[in-house]
Amino acid sequence: MKHPTSSIISALALSTLGNSVCNAFTSVASNQRPSTATWMSEPSNTPATLVSQAAFVYGIDVLKADMGLEIIPEDQKPMYAIGKLEAELPLELVSGIRFSDCESVTLISQVRQDVVDATGLSSLDTIVAIRAGNDGEGNYAYYSDVRESSIQNTAQAFTEAINFAMANSLPSIELEINRLVPMMPSQEDL
C-alpha cells in the first residue's frame, strides 16, 4: 500500500461566522466533454497550494451544522495547522468520494473505506489542486487549482481530470489536499 505524505504548513488561531446549508455532490466518472490541457512549466517544488484557514474552519462549521452536529464555540476552538497531502487516486475509486459545498470551501464529506486505505483521504479534507499526466519531472498535462472553489468548479475539474486520464490510458489522477489539524499543547505546557 502506498502511504501518502503530509506536512504541517502553518498554525494560527481561527475564527468562524454563522451557519448555513451545504449541498452535496457524489463524484462520478462521465464522458461529458473532452478535457483541453497544456503542459505546465512550473517546477514541482513550488509552494503548496493553501486554503484560507478562516474559510476552512467556517466550511467545516457549515457542514457540521447541516449534519446536526455540535459546533465548537469560538472561545473553545483550538489553534489549527493546515496539513498538505498529495494522493494518487486510482480511476476505479473515483466514485468513492462525496463532496459538499460549504460556502467558503468544497469539503470531502464522505469517503469510502477502500479510498481511505488507498489514498489516506479523510472526511473534512478539501481538494486544492487536481492533476493528471505527470511527465516524471513534476509537470502535468492537466492541472486545475480548485482552492476555495465552488462545488461546481471542483466537480468540473475532477471530471475533466478523470476524462483526461481515461482518454490517455492513465491509471489514476492526483489530488492535492489540505487537512485542518488541531494543535495540541506540548507536555511542557500542561
mmCIF file of C-alpha atoms in Angstrom:
data_model
loop_
_atom_site.group_PDB
_atom_site.id
_atom_site.type_symbol
_atom_site.label_atom_id
_atom_site.label_comp_id
_atom_site.label_asym_id
_atom_site.label_seq_id
_atom_site.Cartn_x
_atom_site.Cartn_y
_atom_site.Cartn_z
ATOM 1 C CA MET A 1 0.000 0.000 0.000
ATOM 2 C CA LYS A 2 1.325 3.427 -0.930
ATOM 3 C CA HIS A 3 1.454 5.726 2.092
ATOM 4 C CA PRO A 4 0.637 9.382 1.407
ATOM 5 C CA THR A 5 2.944 12.092 2.654
ATOM 6 C CA SER A 6 1.706 15.028 4.628
ATOM 7 C CA SER A 7 3.350 18.018 6.198
ATOM 8 C CA ILE A 8 2.211 20.763 8.515
ATOM 9 C CA ILE A 9 2.252 24.078 6.713
ATOM 10 C CA SER A 10 1.241 26.733 9.264
ATOM 11 C CA ALA A 11 -0.592 27.260 12.537
ATOM 12 C CA LEU A 12 -2.847 30.145 13.569
ATOM 13 C CA ALA A 13 -5.853 30.703 15.791
ATOM 14 C CA LEU A 14 -9.021 30.756 13.711
ATOM 15 C CA SER A 15 -12.479 32.239 13.844
ATOM 16 C CA THR A 16 -15.735 31.366 12.136
ATOM 17 C CA LEU A 17 -19.023 33.035 11.290
ATOM 18 C CA GLY A 18 -22.601 31.673 11.473
ATOM 19 C CA ASN A 19 -24.155 28.605 9.863
ATOM 20 C CA SER A 20 -25.744 27.739 6.552
ATOM 21 C CA VAL A 21 -26.662 24.837 4.300
ATOM 22 C CA CYS A 22 -24.330 22.505 2.379
ATOM 23 C CA ASN A 23 -25.197 20.975 -0.976
ATOM 24 C CA ALA A 24 -23.724 17.534 -1.621
ATOM 25 C CA PHE A 25 -22.405 16.042 -4.868
ATOM 26 C CA THR A 26 -21.310 12.465 -5.400
ATOM 27 C CA SER A 27 -18.452 12.200 -7.850
ATOM 28 C CA VAL A 28 -18.854 10.083 -10.957
ATOM 29 C CA ALA A 29 -16.704 9.493 -13.993
ATOM 30 C CA SER A 30 -18.657 10.639 -17.006
ATOM 31 C CA ASN A 31 -17.857 11.261 -20.629
ATOM 32 C CA GLN A 32 -19.407 14.726 -20.881
ATOM 33 C CA ARG A 33 -16.753 16.537 -22.902
ATOM 34 C CA PRO A 34 -13.067 16.025 -23.575
ATOM 35 C CA SER A 35 -10.613 17.987 -21.481
ATOM 36 C CA THR A 36 -8.271 20.505 -23.028
ATOM 37 C CA ALA A 37 -4.949 20.826 -21.269
ATOM 38 C CA THR A 38 -1.478 22.178 -21.784
ATOM 39 C CA TRP A 39 1.832 21.242 -20.190
ATOM 40 C CA MET A 40 2.685 23.307 -17.145
ATOM 41 C CA SER A 41 6.130 24.818 -16.864
ATOM 42 C CA GLU A 42 6.305 25.323 -13.082
ATOM 43 C CA PRO A 43 8.631 23.004 -11.171
ATOM 44 C CA SER A 44 7.122 20.579 -8.660
ATOM 45 C CA ASN A 45 8.880 22.183 -5.684
ATOM 46 C CA THR A 46 6.652 25.281 -5.799
ATOM 47 C CA PRO A 47 4.984 26.283 -2.509
ATOM 48 C CA ALA A 48 1.926 24.290 -1.512
ATOM 49 C CA THR A 49 -1.493 25.477 -2.530
ATOM 50 C CA LEU A 50 -3.184 26.522 0.706
ATOM 51 C CA VAL A 51 -6.785 27.253 1.531
ATOM 52 C CA SER A 52 -7.510 30.127 3.905
ATOM 53 C CA GLN A 53 -7.713 28.816 7.459
ATOM 54 C CA ALA A 54 -10.707 31.031 8.251
ATOM 55 C CA ALA A 55 -12.551 29.723 5.170
ATOM 56 C CA PHE A 56 -11.613 26.141 6.090
ATOM 57 C CA VAL A 57 -12.937 26.334 9.666
ATOM 58 C CA TYR A 58 -16.062 28.159 8.511
ATOM 59 C CA GLY A 59 -16.732 25.463 5.892
ATOM 60 C CA ILE A 60 -16.374 22.703 8.479
ATOM 61 C CA ASP A 61 -18.762 24.536 10.821
ATOM 62 C CA VAL A 62 -21.283 24.881 7.976
ATOM 63 C CA LEU A 63 -21.082 21.142 7.261
ATOM 64 C CA LYS A 64 -21.386 20.239 10.963
ATOM 65 C CA ALA A 65 -24.441 22.495 11.332
ATOM 66 C CA ASP A 66 -26.028 20.930 8.242
ATOM 67 C CA MET A 67 -25.455 17.462 9.713
ATOM 68 C CA GLY A 68 -26.899 18.486 13.084
ATOM 69 C CA LEU A 69 -23.530 18.182 14.846
ATOM 70 C CA GLU A 70 -22.342 20.487 17.594
ATOM 71 C CA ILE A 71 -20.057 23.324 16.531
ATOM 72 C CA ILE A 72 -17.150 24.133 18.841
ATOM 73 C CA PRO A 73 -17.847 27.510 20.491
ATOM 74 C CA GLU A 74 -15.490 30.284 19.400
ATOM 75 C CA ASP A 75 -13.885 30.630 22.844
ATOM 76 C CA GLN A 76 -13.123 26.875 22.960
ATOM 77 C CA LYS A 77 -11.632 26.454 19.492
ATOM 78 C CA PRO A 78 -8.060 25.184 19.456
ATOM 79 C CA MET A 79 -5.270 26.579 17.332
ATOM 80 C CA TYR A 80 -5.029 24.834 13.969
ATOM 81 C CA ALA A 81 -2.440 23.940 11.394
ATOM 82 C CA ILE A 82 -3.085 23.058 7.774
ATOM 83 C CA GLY A 83 -1.609 19.771 6.640
ATOM 84 C CA LYS A 84 -0.838 19.012 2.998
ATOM 85 C CA LEU A 85 -1.495 15.605 1.474
ATOM 86 C CA GLU A 86 -0.749 14.525 -2.080
ATOM 87 C CA ALA A 87 -2.804 11.478 -3.013
ATOM 88 C CA GLU A 88 -2.854 9.309 -6.112
ATOM 89 C CA LEU A 89 -6.472 8.306 -6.736
ATOM 90 C CA PRO A 90 -6.913 5.219 -8.962
ATOM 91 C CA LEU A 91 -9.681 5.669 -11.530
ATOM 92 C CA GLU A 92 -11.570 2.652 -10.195
ATOM 93 C CA LEU A 93 -12.001 4.524 -6.881
ATOM 94 C CA VAL A 94 -13.137 7.958 -8.105
ATOM 95 C CA SER A 95 -16.777 7.269 -7.226
ATOM 96 C CA GLY A 96 -15.834 6.710 -3.573
ATOM 97 C CA ILE A 97 -15.720 10.409 -2.692
ATOM 98 C CA ARG A 98 -18.648 12.689 -1.860
ATOM 99 C CA PHE A 99 -18.207 16.471 -1.944
ATOM 100 C CA SER A 100 -20.148 19.094 -0.001
ATOM 101 C CA ASP A 101 -20.345 22.766 -0.925
ATOM 102 C CA CYS A 102 -19.912 24.596 2.360
ATOM 103 C CA GLU A 103 -19.994 28.215 1.172
ATOM 104 C CA SER A 104 -16.318 29.099 1.669
ATOM 105 C CA VAL A 105 -14.797 25.761 0.548
ATOM 106 C CA THR A 106 -15.780 22.467 -1.029
ATOM 107 C CA LEU A 107 -15.138 19.714 1.503
ATOM 108 C CA ILE A 108 -14.895 15.966 1.174
ATOM 109 C CA SER A 109 -17.898 14.957 3.263
ATOM 110 C CA GLN A 110 -17.703 11.176 2.841
ATOM 111 C CA VAL A 111 -15.003 8.750 1.718
ATOM 112 C CA ARG A 112 -15.426 5.018 1.158
ATOM 113 C CA GLN A 113 -13.057 2.867 3.223
ATOM 114 C CA ASP A 114 -11.266 1.477 0.135
ATOM 115 C CA VAL A 115 -10.460 5.069 -0.911
ATOM 116 C CA VAL A 116 -9.173 5.862 2.598
ATOM 117 C CA ASP A 117 -6.974 2.754 2.520
ATOM 118 C CA ALA A 118 -5.568 3.525 -0.939
ATOM 119 C CA THR A 119 -5.059 7.282 -0.594
ATOM 120 C CA GLY A 120 -5.205 8.489 3.012
ATOM 121 C CA LEU A 121 -8.066 10.879 2.167
ATOM 122 C CA SER A 122 -10.434 11.722 5.012
ATOM 123 C CA SER A 123 -13.766 13.403 5.577
ATOM 124 C CA LEU A 124 -13.398 17.172 6.116
ATOM 125 C CA ASP A 125 -10.371 17.384 3.792
ATOM 126 C CA THR A 126 -10.554 19.928 0.980
ATOM 127 C CA ILE A 127 -9.139 19.457 -2.510
ATOM 128 C CA VAL A 128 -6.948 22.391 -3.541
ATOM 129 C CA ALA A 129 -5.499 21.056 -6.811
ATOM 130 C CA ILE A 130 -6.324 18.270 -9.257
ATOM 131 C CA ARG A 131 -3.694 16.903 -11.654
ATOM 132 C CA ALA A 132 -3.215 14.184 -14.254
ATOM 133 C CA GLY A 133 -0.489 13.176 -16.691
ATOM 134 C CA ASN A 134 2.716 13.631 -14.684
ATOM 135 C CA ASP A 135 5.722 13.662 -17.025
ATOM 136 C CA GLY A 136 8.033 12.415 -14.239
ATOM 137 C CA GLU A 137 9.566 15.853 -13.701
ATOM 138 C CA GLY A 138 6.658 17.452 -11.846
ATOM 139 C CA ASN A 139 4.889 18.805 -14.935
ATOM 140 C CA TYR A 140 1.287 17.826 -15.602
ATOM 141 C CA ALA A 141 -0.731 17.626 -18.795
ATOM 142 C CA TYR A 142 -3.864 18.500 -16.805
ATOM 143 C CA TYR A 143 -3.830 20.821 -13.777
ATOM 144 C CA SER A 144 -6.567 22.758 -12.027
ATOM 145 C CA ASP A 145 -6.265 24.898 -8.878
ATOM 146 C CA VAL A 146 -9.601 24.428 -7.097
ATOM 147 C CA ARG A 147 -8.644 26.047 -3.795
ATOM 148 C CA GLU A 148 -11.763 27.619 -2.226
ATOM 149 C CA SER A 149 -13.725 26.846 -5.422
ATOM 150 C CA SER A 150 -17.431 26.190 -5.662
ATOM 151 C CA ILE A 151 -18.647 22.623 -5.792
ATOM 152 C CA GLN A 152 -19.444 23.114 -9.490
ATOM 153 C CA ASN A 153 -15.873 24.146 -10.323
ATOM 154 C CA THR A 154 -14.373 21.385 -8.167
ATOM 155 C CA ALA A 155 -16.652 18.742 -9.698
ATOM 156 C CA GLN A 156 -15.892 20.010 -13.218
ATOM 157 C CA ALA A 157 -12.115 19.863 -12.645
ATOM 158 C CA PHE A 158 -12.459 16.416 -11.024
ATOM 159 C CA THR A 159 -14.455 15.147 -14.023
ATOM 160 C CA GLU A 160 -12.068 16.735 -16.540
ATOM 161 C CA ALA A 161 -9.055 15.102 -14.849
ATOM 162 C CA ILE A 162 -10.821 11.729 -14.882
ATOM 163 C CA ASN A 163 -11.751 12.140 -18.553
ATOM 164 C CA PHE A 164 -8.186 13.185 -19.403
ATOM 165 C CA ALA A 165 -6.781 10.142 -17.577
ATOM 166 C CA MET A 166 -9.238 7.799 -19.311
ATOM 167 C CA ALA A 167 -8.531 9.291 -22.752
ATOM 168 C CA ASN A 168 -4.795 8.891 -22.203
ATOM 169 C CA SER A 169 -4.928 5.415 -20.605
ATOM 170 C CA LEU A 170 -3.638 6.704 -17.262
ATOM 171 C CA PRO A 171 -4.463 4.585 -14.199
ATOM 172 C CA SER A 172 -5.060 7.482 -11.789
ATOM 173 C CA ILE A 173 -5.374 11.190 -11.087
ATOM 174 C CA GLU A 174 -3.563 13.147 -8.390
ATOM 175 C CA LEU A 175 -5.237 15.242 -5.710
ATOM 176 C CA GLU A 176 -3.557 17.851 -3.550
ATOM 177 C CA ILE A 177 -5.448 18.031 -0.281
ATOM 178 C CA ASN A 178 -5.456 20.392 2.684
ATOM 179 C CA ARG A 179 -6.403 18.980 6.086
ATOM 180 C CA LEU A 180 -7.242 21.051 9.165
ATOM 181 C CA VAL A 181 -5.274 19.707 12.127
ATOM 182 C CA PRO A 182 -5.994 20.845 15.705
ATOM 183 C CA MET A 183 -2.798 21.782 17.531
ATOM 184 C CA MET A 184 -2.221 20.013 20.849
ATOM 185 C CA PRO A 185 -0.254 21.592 23.706
ATOM 186 C CA SER A 186 3.107 20.011 24.403
ATOM 187 C CA GLN A 187 3.638 18.063 27.621
ATOM 188 C CA GLU A 188 5.680 21.013 28.924
ATOM 189 C CA ASP A 189 2.644 23.312 28.515
ATOM 190 C CA LEU A 190 0.353 21.052 30.548
#
